[in-house]
Coordinates of C-alpha atoms in Angstrom, one line a residue:
Chain A
M14 CA -17.0 13.4 -15.3
T15 CA -13.5 12.1 -14.7
T16 CA -13.2 9.0 -12.7
Y17 CA -10.0 7.7 -11.1
S18 CA -9.2 4.0 -10.5
T19 CA -7.3 2.9 -7.4
N20 CA -4.2 2.7 -9.6
E21 CA -4.4 6.4 -10.0
F22 CA -4.8 7.2 -6.3
K23 CA -2.0 9.3 -5.0
P24 CA -1.6 12.1 -2.4
G25 CA -3.1 15.3 -3.7
L26 CA -5.7 13.7 -6.0
K27 CA -9.0 15.5 -5.7
V28 CA -12.0 13.2 -5.6
M29 CA -15.7 13.3 -4.6
L30 CA -16.7 11.4 -1.4
D31 CA -20.2 11.6 0.1
G32 CA -21.0 14.6 -2.1
D33 CA -18.0 16.6 -0.9
P34 CA -14.8 17.5 -2.6
C35 CA -11.8 15.7 -0.9
S36 CA -8.1 15.4 -1.3
I37 CA -6.3 12.1 -0.9
I38 CA -3.6 12.3 1.8
E39 CA -2.3 8.7 1.9
N40 CA -2.9 5.6 -0.2
E41 CA -1.8 2.2 0.9
F42 CA -2.0 -0.9 -1.2
V43 CA -2.9 -4.0 0.9
K44 CA -3.1 -7.5 -0.5
P45 CA -2.8 -11.0 1.0
G46 CA -0.5 -13.0 -1.3
K47 CA -3.4 -15.2 -2.5
G48 CA -6.3 -12.8 -1.9
Q49 CA -8.3 -9.7 -2.6
A50 CA -6.3 -6.5 -3.1
F51 CA -7.5 -3.3 -1.3
N52 CA -6.5 0.3 -1.2
R53 CA -6.7 1.9 2.3
V54 CA -7.0 5.6 1.8
K55 CA -6.8 8.6 4.1
I56 CA -8.8 11.5 2.7
R57 CA -9.3 15.1 3.7
N58 CA -12.7 16.6 3.2
L59 CA -11.9 20.0 1.7
K60 CA -15.0 21.6 3.0
T61 CA -14.7 20.6 6.6
G62 CA -11.0 19.8 6.8
R63 CA -11.9 16.4 8.5
V64 CA -9.7 13.4 7.7
I65 CA -11.4 10.1 7.2
E66 CA -10.2 6.6 6.3
R67 CA -11.8 4.5 3.7
T68 CA -11.0 1.2 2.0
Y69 CA -11.6 0.4 -1.6
K70 CA -11.4 -2.8 -3.5
S71 CA -8.5 -2.4 -5.9
G72 CA -9.8 -1.6 -9.3
D73 CA -12.7 0.4 -7.9
T74 CA -13.1 4.0 -9.0
M75 CA -13.9 7.4 -7.5
E76 CA -15.4 10.3 -9.2
G77 CA -12.9 13.2 -9.6
A78 CA -13.6 16.5 -8.0
D79 CA -13.3 19.6 -10.2
V80 CA -10.9 21.3 -7.8
I81 CA -8.3 23.7 -8.9
D82 CA -5.8 26.0 -7.1
I83 CA -5.5 29.4 -8.8
E84 CA -3.5 32.5 -7.9
M85 CA -5.8 35.4 -7.5
Q86 CA -5.5 39.0 -6.5
Y87 CA -7.4 40.0 -3.4
L88 CA -9.5 43.2 -4.2
Y89 CA -11.7 44.2 -1.2
N90 CA -14.1 43.0 1.4
D91 CA -17.7 44.3 1.2
G92 CA -18.5 43.3 4.8
E93 CA -19.8 39.9 3.8
F94 CA -17.7 38.7 1.0
W95 CA -14.0 38.9 0.0
H96 CA -13.6 39.6 -3.6
F97 CA -10.8 38.2 -5.7
M98 CA -9.7 38.7 -9.4
N99 CA -8.1 36.3 -11.8
P100 CA -5.1 38.5 -13.0
E101 CA -5.2 36.9 -16.4
S102 CA -8.9 36.7 -17.3
F103 CA -9.9 39.6 -14.9
E104 CA -12.8 37.4 -13.8
Q105 CA -13.9 38.2 -10.3
I106 CA -15.2 35.9 -7.7
A107 CA -16.5 36.3 -4.1
A108 CA -15.5 34.1 -1.2
D109 CA -17.5 33.8 2.0
H110 CA -16.2 33.5 5.5
N111 CA -16.1 29.7 5.4
A112 CA -13.7 29.8 2.5
V113 CA -11.5 32.6 3.7
G114 CA -11.3 31.6 7.3
D115 CA -8.1 32.6 9.0
A116 CA -6.6 33.9 5.8
A117 CA -8.7 37.1 6.4
K118 CA -6.4 38.4 9.1
W119 CA -3.4 38.3 6.8
M120 CA -4.8 39.6 3.5
K121 CA -4.2 43.1 2.3
E122 CA -5.7 44.5 -0.8
Q123 CA -3.7 43.7 -3.9
D124 CA -2.1 40.7 -2.3
T125 CA -1.8 37.6 -4.4
C126 CA -3.5 34.6 -2.7
M127 CA -4.0 30.9 -3.6
V128 CA -7.7 30.3 -4.0
T129 CA -9.0 26.7 -4.2
L130 CA -12.1 26.5 -6.4
W131 CA -14.5 23.7 -6.6
N132 CA -16.7 23.9 -9.6
G133 CA -15.7 27.5 -9.8
V134 CA -16.8 28.3 -6.2
P135 CA -14.1 29.2 -3.6
L136 CA -13.5 26.4 -1.1
S137 CA -10.5 27.9 0.7
V138 CA -8.0 30.8 0.5
E139 CA -4.3 30.7 1.3
P140 CA -2.6 34.0 2.0
P141 CA 1.0 34.6 0.7
H142 CA 3.6 32.8 2.9
T143 CA 4.9 36.1 4.1
V144 CA 3.1 39.5 4.1
V145 CA 4.2 43.0 5.0
L146 CA 1.8 44.8 7.2
K147 CA 1.7 48.0 9.2
I148 CA 1.6 48.1 13.0
V149 CA -1.4 50.1 14.1
E150 CA -1.2 49.5 17.8
T151 CA 1.6 48.4 20.2
D152 CA 3.0 49.5 23.6
P153 CA 6.0 51.9 23.3
G154 CA 9.2 49.9 23.4
V155 CA 12.1 50.3 25.8
R156 CA 14.7 52.7 24.2
G157 CA 17.9 50.9 23.4
D158 CA 16.5 47.4 23.1
T159 CA 17.6 45.9 19.8
S160 CA 17.7 42.3 20.7
G161 CA 14.1 41.4 20.2
G162 CA 14.1 39.1 23.2
G163 CA 10.8 38.9 25.0
G164 CA 8.8 41.1 22.7
K165 CA 5.3 42.5 22.9
P166 CA 2.0 42.1 21.1
A167 CA 1.3 44.3 18.1
T168 CA -1.9 44.8 16.2
L169 CA -1.5 45.0 12.4
D170 CA -3.6 46.9 9.9
T171 CA -5.4 43.7 8.9
G172 CA -6.4 43.1 12.6
A173 CA -3.9 40.3 13.2
V174 CA -1.9 40.3 16.4
V175 CA 1.7 39.2 16.4
R176 CA 4.5 39.3 18.9
V177 CA 7.2 41.8 17.8
P178 CA 10.5 42.9 19.3
L179 CA 10.3 45.8 21.8
F180 CA 12.0 48.2 19.5
V181 CA 9.4 48.0 16.8
Q182 CA 7.0 50.9 16.9
V183 CA 3.5 52.0 15.7
G184 CA 3.5 53.0 12.0
E185 CA 6.4 50.7 11.1
L186 CA 6.1 47.9 8.5
V187 CA 6.8 44.3 9.6
K188 CA 7.3 41.1 7.6
V189 CA 5.3 38.2 9.0
N190 CA 5.1 34.5 8.3
T191 CA 1.4 33.7 7.8
R192 CA 1.8 30.0 8.4
T193 CA 3.2 30.4 11.9
G194 CA 1.9 33.9 12.7
E195 CA 5.5 34.9 13.6
Y196 CA 7.3 38.2 13.1
I197 CA 10.3 37.9 10.7
S198 CA 11.7 41.4 10.4
R199 CA 11.0 45.0 9.9
A200 CA 10.3 45.9 6.3
K201 CA 10.5 48.9 4.0
E202 CA 7.6 50.1 1.9
Chain B
M30 CA 21.5 21.8 -23.2
T31 CA 22.9 20.7 -19.9
A32 CA 22.5 17.1 -18.9
E33 CA 19.5 16.7 -16.6
Y34 CA 20.6 15.7 -13.1
R35 CA 18.8 12.5 -12.1
P36 CA 19.3 11.8 -8.4
D37 CA 17.3 8.6 -9.0
W38 CA 20.2 6.9 -10.7
R39 CA 21.2 6.0 -7.1
P40 CA 20.1 2.8 -5.4
A41 CA 17.2 3.0 -3.0
A42 CA 18.9 0.6 -0.7
S43 CA 22.0 1.6 1.3
T44 CA 25.2 -0.4 1.0
G45 CA 24.6 -1.7 4.5
M46 CA 21.2 -3.0 3.4
L47 CA 22.8 -4.7 0.4
Q48 CA 25.3 -6.4 2.8
L49 CA 22.4 -7.5 5.1
R50 CA 20.6 -8.9 2.0
A51 CA 23.7 -10.9 1.0
R52 CA 24.2 -12.1 4.6
I53 CA 20.6 -13.3 4.9
V54 CA 20.5 -15.0 1.5
S55 CA 23.8 -16.8 2.2
R56 CA 22.5 -18.0 5.6
L57 CA 19.3 -19.3 4.0
R58 CA 21.3 -21.2 1.4
A59 CA 23.7 -22.6 4.0
F60 CA 20.8 -23.8 6.1
L61 CA 19.1 -25.6 3.2
D62 CA 22.3 -27.0 1.8
N63 CA 23.2 -28.4 5.2
Q64 CA 19.8 -30.1 5.3
G65 CA 20.6 -31.8 1.9
V66 CA 17.9 -29.8 0.0
L67 CA 18.9 -29.5 -3.6
E68 CA 19.1 -26.0 -5.1
V69 CA 17.5 -25.8 -8.5
E70 CA 16.7 -23.3 -11.2
T71 CA 13.6 -23.4 -13.4
P72 CA 12.5 -21.0 -16.1
L73 CA 11.2 -17.5 -15.3
L74 CA 9.4 -17.5 -18.6
S75 CA 6.8 -20.1 -19.3
H76 CA 4.1 -21.0 -21.8
C77 CA 1.6 -21.3 -19.1
A78 CA 0.6 -19.1 -16.1
A79 CA -1.0 -19.4 -12.7
T80 CA -4.8 -19.5 -12.9
D81 CA -5.4 -18.0 -9.4
V82 CA -7.8 -15.1 -9.9
H83 CA -5.8 -13.0 -7.5
L84 CA -2.5 -13.4 -9.4
R85 CA -1.9 -11.4 -12.5
S86 CA 1.0 -12.6 -14.7
L87 CA 3.1 -10.3 -16.7
A88 CA 3.2 -11.4 -20.3
T89 CA 5.9 -10.9 -22.9
R90 CA 6.6 -12.2 -26.4
Y91 CA 9.3 -14.4 -27.8
T92 CA 10.0 -14.2 -31.5
G93 CA 12.7 -16.3 -33.2
P94 CA 13.7 -19.8 -34.0
G95 CA 10.8 -22.0 -33.0
A96 CA 8.3 -19.1 -33.0
P97 CA 8.7 -17.2 -36.2
G98 CA 5.3 -15.4 -35.7
G99 CA 6.1 -14.8 -32.0
R100 CA 4.4 -16.4 -29.0
T101 CA 3.3 -15.2 -25.6
L102 CA 5.4 -16.2 -22.7
Y103 CA 4.5 -15.4 -19.1
L104 CA 6.9 -14.3 -16.3
H105 CA 6.1 -16.7 -13.5
T106 CA 4.3 -15.5 -10.3
S107 CA 6.2 -18.3 -8.5
P108 CA 8.3 -21.3 -9.6
E109 CA 5.7 -23.7 -8.2
Y110 CA 4.6 -25.4 -11.4
P111 CA 8.0 -26.4 -12.8
M112 CA 9.4 -27.3 -9.3
K113 CA 6.5 -29.7 -8.9
R114 CA 7.5 -31.3 -12.2
L115 CA 11.0 -31.8 -10.8
L116 CA 9.5 -33.4 -7.7
A117 CA 7.4 -35.7 -9.8
A118 CA 10.5 -36.6 -11.8
G119 CA 12.2 -37.7 -8.6
S120 CA 14.4 -34.7 -7.6
G121 CA 13.8 -35.2 -3.8
S122 CA 13.5 -32.1 -1.7
I123 CA 14.4 -28.9 -3.6
Y124 CA 14.6 -25.2 -3.2
Q125 CA 15.1 -22.2 -5.4
L126 CA 15.9 -18.5 -4.8
C127 CA 14.6 -16.5 -7.7
K128 CA 12.7 -13.5 -8.8
A129 CA 8.9 -13.7 -9.2
F130 CA 6.7 -11.2 -11.0
R131 CA 3.2 -10.0 -10.3
D132 CA 1.3 -7.4 -12.3
G133 CA -0.7 -4.9 -10.4
E134 CA 1.2 -5.2 -7.1
S135 CA 3.0 -2.1 -5.9
G136 CA 3.0 -0.5 -2.5
R137 CA 4.7 -0.4 0.9
L138 CA 5.0 -4.2 1.0
H139 CA 4.8 -5.0 -2.7
N140 CA 7.1 -4.6 -5.7
P141 CA 6.0 -6.2 -9.0
E142 CA 9.3 -8.0 -9.2
F143 CA 10.5 -9.6 -5.9
T144 CA 12.7 -12.3 -4.5
L145 CA 11.2 -15.6 -3.4
L146 CA 12.6 -18.6 -1.7
E147 CA 10.5 -21.6 -2.8
W148 CA 11.1 -24.8 -0.9
Y149 CA 9.6 -28.3 -1.2
Q150 CA 10.3 -30.9 1.4
V151 CA 9.4 -34.5 0.5
G152 CA 7.6 -36.5 3.1
D153 CA 6.6 -33.5 5.2
D154 CA 3.0 -32.5 6.0
H155 CA 2.4 -28.8 6.5
H156 CA 3.0 -29.0 10.2
A157 CA 6.4 -30.6 9.8
L158 CA 7.4 -28.0 7.3
M159 CA 6.2 -25.1 9.5
G160 CA 8.6 -26.4 12.1
R161 CA 11.5 -26.5 9.6
I162 CA 10.6 -23.0 8.4
A163 CA 10.7 -21.6 12.0
A164 CA 14.2 -23.1 12.3
L165 CA 15.3 -21.7 8.9
V166 CA 14.0 -18.2 9.5
G167 CA 15.2 -18.2 13.1
D168 CA 18.6 -19.1 11.8
A169 CA 18.6 -16.4 9.1
L170 CA 17.5 -13.7 11.7
Y171 CA 19.9 -15.0 14.5
G172 CA 21.7 -12.0 15.9
L173 CA 19.5 -9.6 14.0
L174 CA 16.1 -9.9 15.7
D175 CA 15.4 -11.3 19.2
L176 CA 12.3 -13.4 18.7
A177 CA 10.2 -15.4 21.1
P178 CA 9.5 -19.1 20.1
A179 CA 7.2 -19.5 17.1
E180 CA 3.5 -20.1 17.5
T181 CA 0.7 -21.5 15.4
I182 CA -2.9 -20.4 15.3
T183 CA -5.7 -21.5 13.1
Y184 CA -7.3 -19.2 10.6
R185 CA -10.5 -19.4 12.6
E186 CA -8.9 -18.7 16.0
A187 CA -7.0 -15.7 14.5
F188 CA -10.3 -14.2 13.3
L189 CA -12.1 -14.9 16.6
H190 CA -9.3 -13.6 18.7
Y191 CA -8.3 -10.4 16.8
A192 CA -11.5 -9.4 15.0
G193 CA -14.2 -11.2 17.1
V194 CA -15.9 -12.6 14.1
D195 CA -16.1 -16.2 12.9
P196 CA -14.8 -16.5 9.3
F197 CA -16.8 -19.7 8.7
T198 CA -20.2 -18.0 9.1
D199 CA -21.8 -16.4 6.1
A200 CA -20.8 -13.3 4.3
A201 CA -23.6 -11.3 6.0
A202 CA -21.8 -11.6 9.4
L203 CA -18.5 -10.3 7.8
I204 CA -20.3 -7.5 6.0
D205 CA -21.9 -6.5 9.3
W206 CA -18.5 -6.6 10.9
A207 CA -17.1 -4.3 8.2
H208 CA -20.0 -2.0 8.5
R209 CA -19.5 -1.7 12.3
H210 CA -15.9 -0.9 11.7
G211 CA -16.5 1.9 9.1
L212 CA -15.4 -0.3 6.2
G213 CA -18.7 -1.4 4.9
P214 CA -21.2 -0.3 2.2
P215 CA -22.3 1.7 0.5
D216 CA -19.3 3.4 -1.1
T217 CA -16.2 1.7 0.1
A218 CA -15.6 -2.0 0.3
G219 CA -19.2 -2.2 -0.8
A220 CA -17.8 -2.7 -4.3
L221 CA -17.2 -6.3 -3.1
P222 CA -20.2 -8.3 -4.1
A223 CA -22.2 -9.6 -1.1
G224 CA -21.7 -13.1 -2.3
D225 CA -17.9 -12.8 -2.4
L226 CA -17.3 -14.5 1.0
D227 CA -13.6 -14.8 0.5
G228 CA -13.3 -11.1 -0.5
W229 CA -15.0 -10.2 2.8
R230 CA -12.8 -12.6 4.7
D231 CA -9.8 -10.8 3.1
L232 CA -11.1 -7.5 4.2
V233 CA -11.3 -8.6 7.8
L234 CA -8.0 -10.3 7.6
T235 CA -6.1 -7.4 6.2
H236 CA -7.7 -4.7 8.4
A237 CA -8.1 -6.4 11.8
V238 CA -6.2 -9.7 11.9
E239 CA -2.9 -9.4 10.0
P240 CA -1.7 -6.2 11.7
N241 CA -1.7 -8.1 15.1
L242 CA 0.0 -11.3 13.9
G243 CA 3.6 -12.1 14.7
R244 CA 4.4 -9.4 17.3
G245 CA 7.9 -10.4 18.5
R246 CA 7.7 -13.9 17.2
L247 CA 7.0 -15.9 14.1
V248 CA 3.3 -16.9 13.9
F249 CA 1.9 -19.5 11.5
V250 CA -1.7 -19.3 10.6
H251 CA -3.1 -22.6 9.3
D252 CA -6.3 -24.5 8.3
Y253 CA -7.7 -22.1 5.7
P254 CA -11.2 -22.2 4.2
A255 CA -11.3 -24.8 1.5
S256 CA -12.3 -22.1 -1.0
Q257 CA -8.8 -20.6 -0.4
A258 CA -7.0 -23.9 -0.8
A259 CA -5.2 -22.8 -4.0
L260 CA -2.9 -25.9 -4.5
A261 CA -3.2 -27.3 -1.0
C262 CA -4.8 -30.6 0.1
V263 CA -8.3 -30.2 1.6
R264 CA -9.0 -32.2 4.7
P265 CA -12.6 -33.4 4.8
G266 CA -14.7 -32.3 7.7
I267 CA -17.3 -29.7 8.7
P268 CA -16.1 -27.3 7.5
P269 CA -13.5 -28.9 5.2
L270 CA -10.2 -27.2 5.7
A271 CA -7.3 -26.5 3.4
E272 CA -3.9 -27.7 4.7
R273 CA -2.4 -24.3 3.9
F274 CA -0.5 -22.0 6.1
E275 CA 0.9 -18.4 6.1
L276 CA 3.8 -17.1 8.2
Y277 CA 3.6 -13.7 9.8
L278 CA 6.1 -11.5 11.5
E279 CA 5.4 -8.1 12.9
G280 CA 2.1 -8.0 11.0
V281 CA 3.7 -8.7 7.7
E282 CA 2.9 -11.8 5.6
L283 CA 6.2 -13.5 5.0
A284 CA 5.3 -16.9 3.6
N285 CA 2.6 -19.0 2.1
G286 CA 2.7 -22.8 2.1
Y287 CA 0.7 -26.0 1.4
H288 CA 0.6 -29.6 2.1
E289 CA 0.7 -30.1 -1.6
L290 CA -2.3 -31.4 -3.6
A291 CA -1.1 -34.5 -5.5
D292 CA -4.5 -35.4 -7.1
A293 CA -4.2 -34.5 -10.8
P294 CA -8.0 -34.6 -11.6
E295 CA -8.7 -32.4 -8.6
L296 CA -6.0 -30.0 -9.7
G297 CA -7.6 -29.9 -13.2
R298 CA -10.9 -29.1 -11.6
R299 CA -9.4 -26.2 -9.6
F300 CA -7.7 -24.9 -12.7
D301 CA -11.1 -25.0 -14.6
T302 CA -12.9 -23.3 -11.6
D303 CA -10.3 -20.5 -11.6
L304 CA -10.5 -20.1 -15.4
E305 CA -14.3 -19.9 -15.2
R306 CA -14.1 -17.3 -12.4
R307 CA -11.6 -15.3 -14.5
R308 CA -14.0 -15.4 -17.4
V309 CA -16.9 -14.1 -15.2
L310 CA -14.7 -11.4 -13.7
G311 CA -13.4 -10.3 -17.1
L312 CA -9.8 -11.2 -16.3
A313 CA -7.2 -12.3 -18.8
T314 CA -7.5 -16.0 -19.5
V315 CA -4.3 -18.0 -19.3
P316 CA -3.5 -21.5 -20.6
R317 CA -3.7 -24.4 -18.2
D318 CA -0.4 -26.0 -17.4
E319 CA -1.0 -29.4 -18.9
R320 CA 2.6 -30.5 -18.2
L321 CA 2.0 -29.9 -14.5
L322 CA -1.2 -32.0 -14.7
A323 CA 0.7 -34.7 -16.5
A324 CA 3.4 -34.6 -13.8
L325 CA 0.8 -35.0 -11.0
A326 CA -0.8 -37.9 -13.0
A327 CA 2.7 -39.5 -13.1
G328 CA 2.9 -39.1 -9.3
L329 CA 3.9 -36.2 -7.1
P330 CA 5.5 -37.5 -3.9
D331 CA 3.8 -36.5 -0.6
C332 CA 5.4 -33.2 0.2
S333 CA 4.8 -29.7 1.6
G334 CA 6.1 -26.5 0.0
V335 CA 6.5 -22.9 0.9
A336 CA 7.2 -19.6 -0.8
I337 CA 9.0 -17.1 1.5
G338 CA 9.2 -13.4 0.6
I339 CA 12.9 -12.6 1.0
D340 CA 12.6 -8.8 0.5
R341 CA 10.1 -8.6 3.3
L342 CA 12.3 -10.8 5.5
I343 CA 15.2 -8.5 4.9
M344 CA 13.0 -5.5 5.6
L345 CA 11.9 -6.9 8.9
A346 CA 15.5 -7.9 9.8
A347 CA 16.5 -4.3 9.2
G348 CA 13.6 -2.8 11.0
A349 CA 12.6 -1.0 7.8
R350 CA 9.0 0.1 7.1
A351 CA 8.9 -0.3 3.3
I352 CA 10.1 -2.9 0.9
D353 CA 11.6 -0.2 -1.4
S354 CA 14.4 0.4 1.2
V355 CA 15.8 -3.1 0.8
L356 CA 15.7 -3.2 -3.0
A357 CA 18.6 -1.8 -5.0
F358 CA 16.3 -0.5 -7.6
P359 CA 12.5 -0.7 -6.9
L360 CA 10.0 -0.2 -9.7
E361 CA 10.3 3.5 -9.9
R362 CA 14.1 3.4 -10.4
A363 CA 14.2 0.1 -12.3

């Protein structure tokens, strides 16, 4: 197993802490001029998302976590699991609700998502930054309104609800920012 | 092939920061020159190196006349040893502004190459020198930072006041403190051996004490544990205390000073203790500076000395958060 010394600590490094895979967020070197050096580290637990602070004696090591980010194609949901395929190896994996989380409401079949795997098992799924989805339900807009000011809620074909301008109608495609959940524009097929 | 664009050719410090550096350095010089302190230069490269287990010297090699097969030379971690040889030779009070080098130290407040002001005042004990340093730093920062009058606090008082733990109890009390503050065993600072009392003191110091020191004023911490005397005199008592001090401003360690140990046999014993600890810890062994021991045997005048971190001083004067912003070319761009 890979181990990392404090000299290798940097934001983004994946390490094991208390049996869970974690990612280093911040690493500060602290040393009295004539004393022991320490590394004060902020670490995010990749399973729970919790951020914790730890201090290591400089020169200490942490076990690396076999965590990789890989682009995968979302195939389908069987009611319990979301299935993804590696477009290069055609290998398929199934992610549970804990891993998919909020990404579920943005994912459409065939979309390419970033799947974080720990020892080959999905830890988390990130949808594309922007997605194009179809409006399945929204109030009829006011004719002539093109400004988009105010807006109205619209339900998309994945189940997500976003605010759209009044002129956007059921059956239309819209481009949405998945990070903020905000409408960007109308879209064509 | 097109030339690769390297934005890091640029300095990390702004021109304004370079001007601030020049202003502070010239004020420090003017102050010391006016006090009749002699500016000196000593070698950055030396045959010997500091024995302190917490200092790692960078080593390089010289090959040429006098050393056909090449020989190891160390970049100094401070100019302390040769400056004491000058003092023993009768220089009177001296100072030096120079680069110092420390392997393994890089971070928000550390660059492996940094600027030190090293100053020895003959006839001063550590308290007298602390007073002069407050005046020197106050003068350098005049018009830049509005500081309240300097204060002193003992190492023990600082621990009791800010961490609520007595540094002169045993390691168990400090380990318990660390544990209660989420810093303790098993997997974090637990890599510090239970018997490493000074290591646990440093953990409490860096996490709970230092960040509170010197808010809006210069604060001198003095009377260190004898085990942390380094090259300071130790005053007998229960417990014996090192006549050593550190200067803090805004939670940042700015200076380290001693009422200087002048006892050659005692210095030899401290060197040997350090070298034995280095051997046990598997650290690089370094040659003892026999010339320094000879200088002390010849007679070091009663004096106190201090090393002030100039980059950090400039950083605080500028209200900057990291040392990199006051260095033209920090390690990454060097």
